[in-house]
Amino acid sequence: MRSSDERPLCRLEDIPDGRARGFLPVNRDDRVFVVRRGDRIRAYVNSCPHNWRPLDYAQDQFLSADGREIVCYAHGAHFSIDSGACIAGVCIGASLIPVPARVDNGMILIPLELPHTPE
Amino acid sequence: MKILGPDALVFGVDDLDACYRYLTDYGLKKVDSAPSGARFEALDGTAAVVRRASDPGLPPPISAAPNIRDQIYGVADQPTLDAIGAELSKDRDVKAGGDGVLRSVDDTGYAIGFQVTQRRKIDAPRYINVPGMELHRPVNVIAAVDNGPTPIYSLSHVVLFAPDIERAEKFYAQRLGFRTADVFTNLGPFMRPAGTLEHHTLFLIKAPKPGLQHFTFHVADLNDMLRAGWNFVKKGYKSFWGPGRHILGSNNFWYFNSPFGGLMEFDCDMDLHDDSWKPRYIPASAQTSQTYLFQFAEKWAPGDQKH
Ligand code: FES
Ligand SMILES: [Fe+2]
């Protein structure tokens, strides 16, 4: 069941397995992105803790080519898909801001209110 | 030492096709393509070279792929090349490759190479008219035409993270004769080699880990920079910062996220300096980083819906 303080993003199968997709654009930047691996998803605010800017260089380009890590395509920081922790690059030790996401009846849901971003 | 600036930057990447598309859309011309990578040239023959990160022919990585893997500096002549070889071999390996490139490494660990420059002379058309100035754009030549891709003139500068910023600057200043043009006291120095007047071909930024911060080619002027950036946004690339105009160096800028491990910029109209110039030391902030800043907007006109 979807509660009134949640919003649907898309169906699970709308994100190809092993890929990521951006959502909720403001101007030309998506505010949130979701990574799918099988039935599991992880969602993060599309803002890199290095300069608090979006990570992608083109639509839905949030991952390394092998799909194993999140990459910030501003200055090349790498992040763990599972934890959001920066594991290589300029903001090592910092973390992406997670968005609590769940799948309900095949639909990806996130809270209406997104976590606060420092800048 | 008459080092002119980078002739080529080499990137180790994990998605060759995406990088090819990106550089083509940026406006560079693909030459020399092989399964292991390709070379993309500006009008003067300076280049961005893209190779698979796993390519054993590349110098070892100093940060996760994709990222910069090599910088090939152009120098004025063979005596300069010999002088660099003699200087660097005092305390590190210097190898002369079959390709005419002398290869070594800087004090941060970035691979650097040197070659007698392969830049071609370019003849830039004049297209700006200013009242009181002699005529540049001829009569009956229209300026506001979007005639295809924006010409990309020349590789301008590379910006690198350096954990030990003093040591990184010292290497380029004392061993290679670079001048410090200006300094952002909380970031690092803008440097130019002795063979160019350009405000900077290298900017070093203090950071916990090494890696590419950004790189850029020069376009002709502000109009071409805005036009190039506009078309780039329209192709779906994500703007990071700009368009605006920097204060140190005065260069107009527009930065975009890229698949190379750092930003790629469109740049034009950088200040020129000689050795009489005294560096400015100022802290970087939003105020000191730009004279003005704009943002991409969709086309609009008053009364668009009504006529
Ligand atoms: S903004 Fe992400 S690495 Fe710099
Ligand atoms: Fe720049």
PDB file of C-alpha atoms in Angstrom, chain B:
ATOM      1  CA  MET B   1      62.550  26.042 -20.772  1.00  0.00           C
ATOM      2  CA  LYS B   2      60.252  26.783 -23.657  1.00  0.00           C
ATOM      3  CA  ILE B   3      57.316  24.579 -22.767  1.00  0.00           C
ATOM      4  CA  LEU B   4      54.244  25.813 -24.645  1.00  0.00           C
ATOM      5  CA  GLY B   5      51.476  23.947 -22.853  1.00  0.00           C
ATOM      6  CA  PRO B   6      49.761  20.597 -23.245  1.00  0.00           C
ATOM      7  CA  ASP B   7      49.723  19.214 -26.806  1.00  0.00           C
ATOM      8  CA  ALA B   8      47.554  16.305 -25.666  1.00  0.00           C
ATOM      9  CA  LEU B   9      45.805  14.904 -22.613  1.00  0.00           C
ATOM     10  CA  VAL B  10      45.273  11.160 -22.396  1.00  0.00           C
ATOM     11  CA  PHE B  11      42.344   9.606 -20.562  1.00  0.00           C
ATOM     12  CA  GLY B  12      41.802   6.034 -19.418  1.00  0.00           C
ATOM     13  CA  VAL B  13      38.064   5.421 -19.627  1.00  0.00           C
ATOM     14  CA  ASP B  14      35.578   2.599 -19.201  1.00  0.00           C
ATOM     15  CA  ASP B  15      33.082   3.533 -21.923  1.00  0.00           C
ATOM     16  CA  LEU B  16      34.884   4.310 -25.182  1.00  0.00           C
ATOM     17  CA  ASP B  17      31.750   4.861 -27.236  1.00  0.00           C
ATOM     18  CA  ALA B  18      30.255   7.319 -24.757  1.00  0.00           C
ATOM     19  CA  CYS B  19      33.540   9.243 -24.731  1.00  0.00           C
ATOM     20  CA  TYR B  20      33.707   9.307 -28.538  1.00  0.00           C
ATOM     21  CA  ARG B  21      30.170  10.659 -28.698  1.00  0.00           C
ATOM     22  CA  TYR B  22      30.933  13.242 -26.044  1.00  0.00           C
ATOM     23  CA  LEU B  23      34.073  14.593 -27.731  1.00  0.00           C
ATOM     24  CA  THR B  24      32.415  14.619 -31.144  1.00  0.00           C
ATOM     25  CA  ASP B  25      29.452  16.516 -29.704  1.00  0.00           C
ATOM     26  CA  TYR B  26      31.919  18.884 -28.000  1.00  0.00           C
ATOM     27  CA  GLY B  27      33.280  19.685 -31.457  1.00  0.00           C
ATOM     28  CA  LEU B  28      36.585  17.834 -31.691  1.00  0.00           C
ATOM     29  CA  LYS B  29      37.515  15.804 -34.745  1.00  0.00           C
ATOM     30  CA  LYS B  30      38.240  12.103 -34.493  1.00  0.00           C
ATOM     31  CA  VAL B  31      41.525  11.048 -36.105  1.00  0.00           C
ATOM     32  CA  ASP B  32      43.550   7.829 -35.619  1.00  0.00           C
ATOM     33  CA  SER B  33      40.920   5.480 -34.312  1.00  0.00           C
ATOM     34  CA  ALA B  34      41.894   1.954 -33.187  1.00  0.00           C
ATOM     35  CA  PRO B  35      40.115  -0.696 -31.086  1.00  0.00           C
ATOM     36  CA  SER B  36      42.091   0.488 -28.042  1.00  0.00           C
ATOM     37  CA  GLY B  37      41.091   4.129 -28.389  1.00  0.00           C
ATOM     38  CA  ALA B  38      41.101   7.269 -30.498  1.00  0.00           C
ATOM     39  CA  ARG B  39      42.548  10.726 -30.786  1.00  0.00           C
ATOM     40  CA  PHE B  40      40.330  13.813 -31.032  1.00  0.00           C
ATOM     41  CA  GLU B  41      41.887  16.992 -32.373  1.00  0.00           C
ATOM     42  CA  ALA B  42      41.204  20.696 -32.221  1.00  0.00           C
ATOM     43  CA  LEU B  43      41.989  22.943 -35.192  1.00  0.00           C
ATOM     44  CA  ASP B  44      45.646  23.361 -34.194  1.00  0.00           C
ATOM     45  CA  GLY B  45      46.207  19.616 -33.751  1.00  0.00           C
ATOM     46  CA  THR B  46      46.183  19.635 -29.934  1.00  0.00           C
ATOM     47  CA  ALA B  47      44.144  16.714 -28.716  1.00  0.00           C
ATOM     48  CA  ALA B  48      42.221  14.692 -26.199  1.00  0.00           C
ATOM     49  CA  VAL B  49      43.211  11.031 -26.469  1.00  0.00           C
ATOM     50  CA  VAL B  50      40.820   8.391 -25.175  1.00  0.00           C
ATOM     51  CA  ARG B  51      42.020   4.887 -24.329  1.00  0.00           C
ATOM     52  CA  ARG B  52      40.584   1.935 -22.481  1.00  0.00           C
ATOM     53  CA  ALA B  53      41.547   2.228 -18.793  1.00  0.00           C
ATOM     54  CA  SER B  54      42.855  -1.350 -18.964  1.00  0.00           C
ATOM     55  CA  ASP B  55      45.232  -0.516 -21.849  1.00  0.00           C
ATOM     56  CA  PRO B  56      48.684  -1.804 -20.757  1.00  0.00           C
ATOM     57  CA  GLY B  57      50.315   0.861 -22.917  1.00  0.00           C
ATOM     58  CA  LEU B  58      49.121   3.603 -20.545  1.00  0.00           C
ATOM     59  CA  PRO B  59      51.081   4.844 -17.532  1.00  0.00           C
ATOM     60  CA  PRO B  60      49.701   3.366 -14.303  1.00  0.00           C
ATOM     61  CA  PRO B  61      46.550   5.021 -12.924  1.00  0.00           C
ATOM     62  CA  ILE B  62      46.755   7.275  -9.890  1.00  0.00           C
ATOM     63  CA  SER B  63      42.988   7.396  -9.377  1.00  0.00           C
ATOM     64  CA  ALA B  64      39.973   5.214 -10.182  1.00  0.00           C
ATOM     65  CA  ALA B  65      38.931   5.019 -13.849  1.00  0.00           C
ATOM     66  CA  PRO B  66      37.814   6.972 -15.728  1.00  0.00           C
ATOM     67  CA  ASN B  67      40.516   9.561 -15.186  1.00  0.00           C
ATOM     68  CA  ILE B  68      43.512  11.325 -16.697  1.00  0.00           C
ATOM     69  CA  ARG B  69      46.450   9.014 -17.438  1.00  0.00           C
ATOM     70  CA  ASP B  70      49.000  11.121 -19.304  1.00  0.00           C
ATOM     71  CA  GLN B  71      49.806  14.708 -20.238  1.00  0.00           C
ATOM     72  CA  ILE B  72      51.936  15.370 -23.290  1.00  0.00           C
ATOM     73  CA  TYR B  73      53.480  18.830 -23.222  1.00  0.00           C
ATOM     74  CA  GLY B  74      54.549  20.510 -26.435  1.00  0.00           C
ATOM     75  CA  VAL B  75      57.947  22.224 -26.273  1.00  0.00           C
ATOM     76  CA  ALA B  76      59.470  24.726 -28.698  1.00  0.00           C
ATOM     77  CA  ASP B  77      62.477  22.765 -29.928  1.00  0.00           C
ATOM     78  CA  GLN B  78      64.882  19.863 -29.454  1.00  0.00           C
ATOM     79  CA  PRO B  79      67.255  21.775 -27.110  1.00  0.00           C
ATOM     80  CA  THR B  80      64.318  22.353 -24.746  1.00  0.00           C
ATOM     81  CA  LEU B  81      63.482  18.665 -24.878  1.00  0.00           C
ATOM     82  CA  ASP B  82      67.115  17.785 -24.125  1.00  0.00           C
ATOM     83  CA  ALA B  83      67.199  20.247 -21.225  1.00  0.00           C
ATOM     84  CA  ILE B  84      64.045  18.719 -19.724  1.00  0.00           C
ATOM     85  CA  GLY B  85      65.519  15.244 -20.084  1.00  0.00           C
ATOM     86  CA  ALA B  86      68.747  16.308 -18.363  1.00  0.00           C
ATOM     87  CA  GLU B  87      66.912  18.075 -15.554  1.00  0.00           C
ATOM     88  CA  LEU B  88      64.388  15.354 -14.747  1.00  0.00           C
ATOM     89  CA  SER B  89      66.808  12.464 -15.008  1.00  0.00           C
ATOM     90  CA  LYS B  90      68.666  13.917 -11.992  1.00  0.00           C
ATOM     91  CA  ASP B  91      66.173  12.275  -9.660  1.00  0.00           C
ATOM     92  CA  ARG B  92      63.705  10.157 -11.643  1.00  0.00           C
ATOM     93  CA  ASP B  93      63.320   7.856 -14.611  1.00  0.00           C
ATOM     94  CA  VAL B  94      63.026   9.539 -17.976  1.00  0.00           C
ATOM     95  CA  LYS B  95      62.264   7.365 -20.984  1.00  0.00           C
ATOM     96  CA  ALA B  96      62.423   8.346 -24.628  1.00  0.00           C
ATOM     97  CA  GLY B  97      59.612   6.558 -26.445  1.00  0.00           C
ATOM     98  CA  GLY B  98      59.712   5.555 -30.097  1.00  0.00           C
ATOM     99  CA  ASP B  99      57.012   8.168 -30.635  1.00  0.00           C
ATOM    100  CA  GLY B 100      59.414  11.046 -29.891  1.00  0.00           C
ATOM    101  CA  VAL B 101      57.876  11.606 -26.481  1.00  0.00           C
ATOM    102  CA  LEU B 102      60.078  11.910 -23.414  1.00  0.00           C
ATOM    103  CA  ARG B 103      58.181  10.357 -20.523  1.00  0.00           C
ATOM    104  CA  SER B 104      58.457  10.841 -16.805  1.00  0.00           C
ATOM    105  CA  VAL B 105      56.332  11.582 -13.767  1.00  0.00           C
ATOM    106  CA  ASP B 106      55.665  14.673 -11.624  1.00  0.00           C
ATOM    107  CA  ASP B 107      55.960  14.896  -7.837  1.00  0.00           C
ATOM    108  CA  THR B 108      52.286  14.029  -7.282  1.00  0.00           C
ATOM    109  CA  GLY B 109      52.599  10.915  -9.429  1.00  0.00           C
ATOM    110  CA  TYR B 110      50.938  12.198 -12.616  1.00  0.00           C
ATOM    111  CA  ALA B 111      52.549  10.895 -15.775  1.00  0.00           C
ATOM    112  CA  ILE B 112      54.013  13.689 -17.903  1.00  0.00           C
ATOM    113  CA  GLY B 113      55.498  13.561 -21.365  1.00  0.00           C
ATOM    114  CA  PHE B 114      57.274  16.091 -23.570  1.00  0.00           C
ATOM    115  CA  GLN B 115      57.599  16.362 -27.313  1.00  0.00           C
ATOM    116  CA  VAL B 116      58.667  18.956 -29.838  1.00  0.00           C
ATOM    117  CA  THR B 117      55.273  20.528 -30.339  1.00  0.00           C
ATOM    118  CA  GLN B 118      53.066  19.259 -33.118  1.00  0.00           C
ATOM    119  CA  ARG B 119      50.732  22.217 -33.036  1.00  0.00           C
ATOM    120  CA  ARG B 120      49.680  23.513 -36.422  1.00  0.00           C
ATOM    121  CA  LYS B 121      49.418  27.205 -37.135  1.00  0.00           C
ATOM    122  CA  ILE B 122      45.808  28.336 -37.300  1.00  0.00           C
ATOM    123  CA  ASP B 123      44.350  31.349 -38.982  1.00  0.00           C
ATOM    124  CA  ALA B 124      41.432  32.536 -36.928  1.00  0.00           C
ATOM    125  CA  PRO B 125      38.812  34.595 -38.725  1.00  0.00           C
ATOM    126  CA  ARG B 126      37.980  37.970 -37.184  1.00  0.00           C
ATOM    127  CA  TYR B 127      34.333  38.385 -36.443  1.00  0.00           C
ATOM    128  CA  ILE B 128      33.776  40.988 -33.780  1.00  0.00           C
ATOM    129  CA  ASN B 129      33.235  44.659 -34.590  1.00  0.00           C
ATOM    130  CA  VAL B 130      33.717  47.326 -31.946  1.00  0.00           C
ATOM    131  CA  PRO B 131      32.862  50.994 -32.544  1.00  0.00           C
ATOM    132  CA  GLY B 132      36.068  52.850 -33.261  1.00  0.00           C
ATOM    133  CA  MET B 133      38.032  49.707 -34.030  1.00  0.00           C
ATOM    134  CA  GLU B 134      39.071  48.814 -37.556  1.00  0.00           C
ATOM    135  CA  LEU B 135      36.509  46.629 -39.301  1.00  0.00           C
ATOM    136  CA  HIS B 136      36.864  42.959 -38.337  1.00  0.00           C
ATOM    137  CA  ARG B 137      33.697  41.286 -39.554  1.00  0.00           C
ATOM    138  CA  PRO B 138      33.241  42.396 -43.140  1.00  0.00           C
ATOM    139  CA  VAL B 139      30.188  44.206 -44.467  1.00  0.00           C
ATOM    140  CA  ASN B 140      27.229  41.905 -45.291  1.00  0.00           C
ATOM    141  CA  VAL B 141      28.624  39.015 -43.257  1.00  0.00           C
ATOM    142  CA  ILE B 142      25.987  37.881 -40.767  1.00  0.00           C
ATOM    143  CA  ALA B 143      27.127  37.132 -37.205  1.00  0.00           C
ATOM    144  CA  ALA B 144      24.016  35.482 -35.738  1.00  0.00           C
ATOM    145  CA  VAL B 145      23.964  32.257 -37.691  1.00  0.00           C
ATOM    146  CA  ASP B 146      24.032  28.860 -36.104  1.00  0.00           C
ATOM    147  CA  ASN B 147      26.156  27.317 -38.802  1.00  0.00           C
ATOM    148  CA  GLY B 148      26.804  23.901 -37.348  1.00  0.00           C
ATOM    149  CA  PRO B 149      29.408  22.832 -34.837  1.00  0.00           C
ATOM    150  CA  THR B 150      31.463  25.467 -33.052  1.00  0.00           C
ATOM    151  CA  PRO B 151      35.129  25.342 -34.065  1.00  0.00           C
ATOM    152  CA  ILE B 152      37.378  24.184 -31.228  1.00  0.00           C
ATOM    153  CA  TYR B 153      40.700  25.987 -31.580  1.00  0.00           C
ATOM    154  CA  SER B 154      43.251  24.720 -29.114  1.00  0.00           C
ATOM    155  CA  LEU B 155      43.834  22.722 -25.937  1.00  0.00           C
ATOM    156  CA  SER B 156      43.991  25.319 -23.175  1.00  0.00           C
ATOM    157  CA  HIS B 157      44.526  23.951 -19.687  1.00  0.00           C
ATOM    158  CA  VAL B 158      44.243  21.059 -17.301  1.00  0.00           C
ATOM    159  CA  VAL B 159      43.353  21.271 -13.613  1.00  0.00           C
ATOM    160  CA  LEU B 160      44.568  18.582 -11.259  1.00  0.00           C
ATOM    161  CA  PHE B 161      44.015  17.703  -7.624  1.00  0.00           C
ATOM    162  CA  ALA B 162      47.187  17.500  -5.558  1.00  0.00           C
ATOM    163  CA  PRO B 163      47.342  16.316  -1.947  1.00  0.00           C
ATOM    164  CA  ASP B 164      50.677  18.085  -1.330  1.00  0.00           C
ATOM    165  CA  ILE B 165      50.063  21.350  -3.116  1.00  0.00           C
ATOM    166  CA  GLU B 166      53.355  23.061  -2.174  1.00  0.00           C
ATOM    167  CA  ARG B 167      55.389  20.146  -3.442  1.00  0.00           C
ATOM    168  CA  ALA B 168      53.290  19.899  -6.616  1.00  0.00           C
ATOM    169  CA  GLU B 169      53.784  23.610  -7.398  1.00  0.00           C
ATOM    170  CA  LYS B 170      57.493  23.506  -6.594  1.00  0.00           C
ATOM    171  CA  PHE B 171      58.072  20.721  -9.099  1.00  0.00           C
ATOM    172  CA  TYR B 172      56.566  22.657 -12.003  1.00  0.00           C
ATOM    173  CA  ALA B 173      58.194  25.945 -10.909  1.00  0.00           C
ATOM    174  CA  GLN B 174      61.696  24.771 -10.066  1.00  0.00           C
ATOM    175  CA  ARG B 175      62.184  21.800 -12.362  1.00  0.00           C
ATOM    176  CA  LEU B 176      60.209  22.880 -15.421  1.00  0.00           C
ATOM    177  CA  GLY B 177      60.298  26.681 -15.205  1.00  0.00           C
ATOM    178  CA  PHE B 178      56.554  27.289 -14.871  1.00  0.00           C
ATOM    179  CA  ARG B 179      55.483  30.726 -13.566  1.00  0.00           C
ATOM    180  CA  THR B 180      52.756  31.156 -10.991  1.00  0.00           C
ATOM    181  CA  ALA B 181      50.304  33.650 -12.499  1.00  0.00           C
ATOM    182  CA  ASP B 182      47.902  33.950  -9.578  1.00  0.00           C
ATOM    183  CA  VAL B 183      46.984  31.953  -6.490  1.00  0.00           C
ATOM    184  CA  PHE B 184      43.705  31.016  -4.902  1.00  0.00           C
ATOM    185  CA  THR B 185      45.134  30.801  -1.385  1.00  0.00           C
ATOM    186  CA  ASN B 186      42.694  28.117  -0.245  1.00  0.00           C
ATOM    187  CA  LEU B 187      43.000  26.052  -3.467  1.00  0.00           C
ATOM    188  CA  GLY B 188      46.332  26.442  -5.237  1.00  0.00           C
ATOM    189  CA  PRO B 189      48.333  28.116  -8.015  1.00  0.00           C
ATOM    190  CA  PHE B 190      47.488  28.971 -11.622  1.00  0.00           C
ATOM    191  CA  MET B 191      50.655  28.232 -13.593  1.00  0.00           C
ATOM    192  CA  ARG B 192      51.964  28.907 -17.065  1.00  0.00           C
ATOM    193  CA  PRO B 193      55.053  27.440 -18.650  1.00  0.00           C
ATOM    194  CA  ALA B 194      57.727  29.819 -19.947  1.00  0.00           C
ATOM    195  CA  GLY B 195      56.844  29.255 -23.609  1.00  0.00           C
ATOM    196  CA  THR B 196      53.377  30.813 -23.457  1.00  0.00           C
ATOM    197  CA  LEU B 197      51.771  34.047 -22.304  1.00  0.00           C
ATOM    198  CA  GLU B 198      48.479  32.364 -21.366  1.00  0.00           C
ATOM    199  CA  HIS B 199      47.462  33.016 -17.750  1.00  0.00           C
ATOM    200  CA  HIS B 200      47.400  29.302 -17.018  1.00  0.00           C
ATOM    201  CA  THR B 201      47.800  25.982 -18.756  1.00  0.00           C
ATOM    202  CA  LEU B 202      47.880  24.223 -15.376  1.00  0.00           C
ATOM    203  CA  PHE B 203      45.935  24.878 -12.193  1.00  0.00           C
ATOM    204  CA  LEU B 204      46.647  22.767  -9.125  1.00  0.00           C
ATOM    205  CA  ILE B 205      44.006  22.320  -6.439  1.00  0.00           C
ATOM    206  CA  LYS B 206      44.663  20.992  -2.964  1.00  0.00           C
ATOM    207  CA  ALA B 207      42.557  17.895  -2.290  1.00  0.00           C
ATOM    208  CA  PRO B 208      42.848  14.668  -0.298  1.00  0.00           C
ATOM    209  CA  LYS B 209      43.336  12.522  -3.424  1.00  0.00           C
ATOM    210  CA  PRO B 210      44.908  13.101  -6.841  1.00  0.00           C
ATOM    211  CA  GLY B 211      42.721  13.127  -9.953  1.00  0.00           C
ATOM    212  CA  LEU B 212      41.382  15.284 -12.751  1.00  0.00           C
ATOM    213  CA  GLN B 213      39.404  18.373 -11.763  1.00  0.00           C
ATOM    214  CA  HIS B 214      38.759  19.667 -15.288  1.00  0.00           C
ATOM    215  CA  PHE B 215      40.258  20.370 -18.692  1.00  0.00           C
ATOM    216  CA  THR B 216      39.285  22.563 -21.591  1.00  0.00           C
ATOM    217  CA  PHE B 217      39.904  23.710 -25.104  1.00  0.00           C
ATOM    218  CA  HIS B 218      39.689  27.323 -26.251  1.00  0.00           C
ATOM    219  CA  VAL B 219      36.857  28.388 -28.524  1.00  0.00           C
ATOM    220  CA  ALA B 220      37.050  31.676 -30.447  1.00  0.00           C
ATOM    221  CA  ASP B 221      35.029  34.073 -28.338  1.00  0.00           C
ATOM    222  CA  LEU B 222      32.115  34.542 -25.992  1.00  0.00           C
ATOM    223  CA  ASN B 223      29.567  34.035 -28.758  1.00  0.00           C
ATOM    224  CA  ASP B 224      31.089  30.714 -29.748  1.00  0.00           C
ATOM    225  CA  MET B 225      31.328  29.644 -26.107  1.00  0.00           C
ATOM    226  CA  LEU B 226      27.639  30.366 -25.492  1.00  0.00           C
ATOM    227  CA  ARG B 227      26.650  28.722 -28.762  1.00  0.00           C
ATOM    228  CA  ALA B 228      28.767  25.629 -28.032  1.00  0.00           C
ATOM    229  CA  GLY B 229      27.372  25.348 -24.506  1.00  0.00           C
ATOM    230  CA  TRP B 230      23.820  25.882 -25.693  1.00  0.00           C
ATOM    231  CA  ASN B 231      24.146  23.091 -28.253  1.00  0.00           C
ATOM    232  CA  PHE B 232      25.805  20.861 -25.672  1.00  0.00           C
ATOM    233  CA  VAL B 233      22.914  21.299 -23.226  1.00  0.00           C
ATOM    234  CA  LYS B 234      20.496  20.591 -26.074  1.00  0.00           C
ATOM    235  CA  LYS B 235      22.328  17.317 -26.729  1.00  0.00           C
ATOM    236  CA  GLY B 236      21.571  16.296 -23.151  1.00  0.00           C
ATOM    237  CA  TYR B 237      24.862  16.990 -21.372  1.00  0.00           C
ATOM    238  CA  LYS B 238      24.642  18.277 -17.828  1.00  0.00           C
ATOM    239  CA  SER B 239      25.967  21.713 -16.996  1.00  0.00           C
ATOM    240  CA  PHE B 240      28.041  21.920 -13.824  1.00  0.00           C
ATOM    241  CA  TRP B 241      28.790  25.653 -13.650  1.00  0.00           C
ATOM    242  CA  GLY B 242      28.331  28.500 -16.080  1.00  0.00           C
ATOM    243  CA  PRO B 243      28.304  30.277 -18.354  1.00  0.00           C
ATOM    244  CA  GLY B 244      30.277  32.962 -16.556  1.00  0.00           C
ATOM    245  CA  ARG B 245      33.556  34.811 -16.544  1.00  0.00           C
ATOM    246  CA  HIS B 246      36.393  34.084 -14.152  1.00  0.00           C
ATOM    247  CA  ILE B 247      38.340  36.870 -12.480  1.00  0.00           C
ATOM    248  CA  LEU B 248      41.782  35.254 -12.247  1.00  0.00           C
ATOM    249  CA  GLY B 249      42.647  34.721 -15.913  1.00  0.00           C
ATOM    250  CA  SER B 250      39.456  36.496 -17.101  1.00  0.00           C
ATOM    251  CA  ASN B 251      38.535  33.424 -19.113  1.00  0.00           C
ATOM    252  CA  ASN B 252      34.881  32.883 -19.920  1.00  0.00           C
ATOM    253  CA  PHE B 253      33.824  29.460 -18.744  1.00  0.00           C
ATOM    254  CA  TRP B 254      31.108  26.863 -19.011  1.00  0.00           C
ATOM    255  CA  TYR B 255      31.754  23.542 -17.261  1.00  0.00           C
ATOM    256  CA  PHE B 256      30.024  20.238 -17.969  1.00  0.00           C
ATOM    257  CA  ASN B 257      30.084  16.865 -16.274  1.00  0.00           C
ATOM    258  CA  SER B 258      31.908  14.355 -18.460  1.00  0.00           C
ATOM    259  CA  PRO B 259      32.798  10.657 -18.771  1.00  0.00           C
ATOM    260  CA  PHE B 260      36.552  11.411 -18.363  1.00  0.00           C
ATOM    261  CA  GLY B 261      36.718  11.568 -14.563  1.00  0.00           C
ATOM    262  CA  GLY B 262      36.612  15.363 -14.373  1.00  0.00           C
ATOM    263  CA  LEU B 263      34.700  18.248 -15.882  1.00  0.00           C
ATOM    264  CA  MET B 264      35.133  19.364 -19.459  1.00  0.00           C
ATOM    265  CA  GLU B 265      34.892  23.085 -20.063  1.00  0.00           C
ATOM    266  CA  PHE B 266      34.371  25.475 -22.951  1.00  0.00           C
ATOM    267  CA  ASP B 267      36.778  28.377 -22.483  1.00  0.00           C
ATOM    268  CA  CYS B 268      37.735  31.583 -24.273  1.00  0.00           C
ATOM    269  CA  ASP B 269      39.500  34.911 -24.033  1.00  0.00           C
ATOM    270  CA  MET B 270      42.013  34.216 -21.290  1.00  0.00           C
ATOM    271  CA  ASP B 271      44.397  36.977 -20.156  1.00  0.00           C
ATOM    272  CA  LEU B 272      48.001  36.966 -21.324  1.00  0.00           C
ATOM    273  CA  HIS B 273      50.897  37.759 -19.028  1.00  0.00           C
ATOM    274  CA  ASP B 274      54.645  38.122 -19.227  1.00  0.00           C
ATOM    275  CA  ASP B 275      57.237  37.981 -16.483  1.00  0.00           C
ATOM    276  CA  SER B 276      56.549  41.538 -15.358  1.00  0.00           C
ATOM    277  CA  TRP B 277      53.222  40.294 -13.978  1.00  0.00           C
ATOM    278  CA  LYS B 278      52.922  40.029 -10.171  1.00  0.00           C
ATOM    279  CA  PRO B 279      50.701  37.219  -8.901  1.00  0.00           C
ATOM    280  CA  ARG B 280      47.564  38.037  -6.954  1.00  0.00           C
ATOM    281  CA  TYR B 281      46.903  36.014  -3.804  1.00  0.00           C
ATOM    282  CA  ILE B 282      43.229  35.817  -2.942  1.00  0.00           C
ATOM    283  CA  PRO B 283      40.918  33.262  -1.328  1.00  0.00           C
ATOM    284  CA  ALA B 284      38.525  31.530  -3.714  1.00  0.00           C
ATOM    285  CA  SER B 285      34.846  32.189  -3.097  1.00  0.00           C
ATOM    286  CA  ALA B 286      31.703  32.742  -5.148  1.00  0.00           C
ATOM    287  CA  GLN B 287      32.587  36.448  -5.181  1.00  0.00           C
ATOM    288  CA  THR B 288      36.195  36.039  -6.299  1.00  0.00           C
ATOM    289  CA  SER B 289      35.572  33.191  -8.761  1.00  0.00           C
ATOM    290  CA  GLN B 290      33.517  35.068 -11.325  1.00  0.00           C
ATOM    291  CA  THR B 291      32.593  38.540 -12.517  1.00  0.00           C
ATOM    292  CA  TYR B 292      29.150  37.237 -13.430  1.00  0.00           C
ATOM    293  CA  LEU B 293      27.279  33.960 -13.703  1.00  0.00           C
ATOM    294  CA  PHE B 294      24.360  32.963 -15.901  1.00  0.00           C
ATOM    295  CA  GLN B 295      22.349  29.839 -16.347  1.00  0.00           C
ATOM    296  CA  PHE B 296      20.916  28.049 -19.333  1.00  0.00           C
ATOM    297  CA  ALA B 297      17.264  28.945 -20.043  1.00  0.00           C
ATOM    298  CA  GLU B 298      14.844  27.609 -22.621  1.00  0.00           C
ATOM    299  CA  LYS B 299      14.054  29.898 -25.564  1.00  0.00           C
ATOM    300  CA  TRP B 300      11.215  32.272 -24.884  1.00  0.00           C
ATOM    301  CA  ALA B 301       9.818  35.449 -26.390  1.00  0.00           C
ATOM    302  CA  PRO B 302       7.287  37.957 -25.104  1.00  0.00           C
ATOM    303  CA  GLY B 303       3.820  37.245 -26.508  1.00  0.00           C
ATOM    304  CA  ASP B 304       5.049  34.025 -28.065  1.00  0.00           C
ATOM    305  CA  GLN B 305       1.626  32.375 -27.867  1.00  0.00           C
ATOM    306  CA  LYS B 306      -0.418  35.371 -29.000  1.00  0.00           C
ATOM    307  CA  HIS B 307       0.554  36.535 -32.446  1.00  0.00           C
TER     308      HIS B 307
END
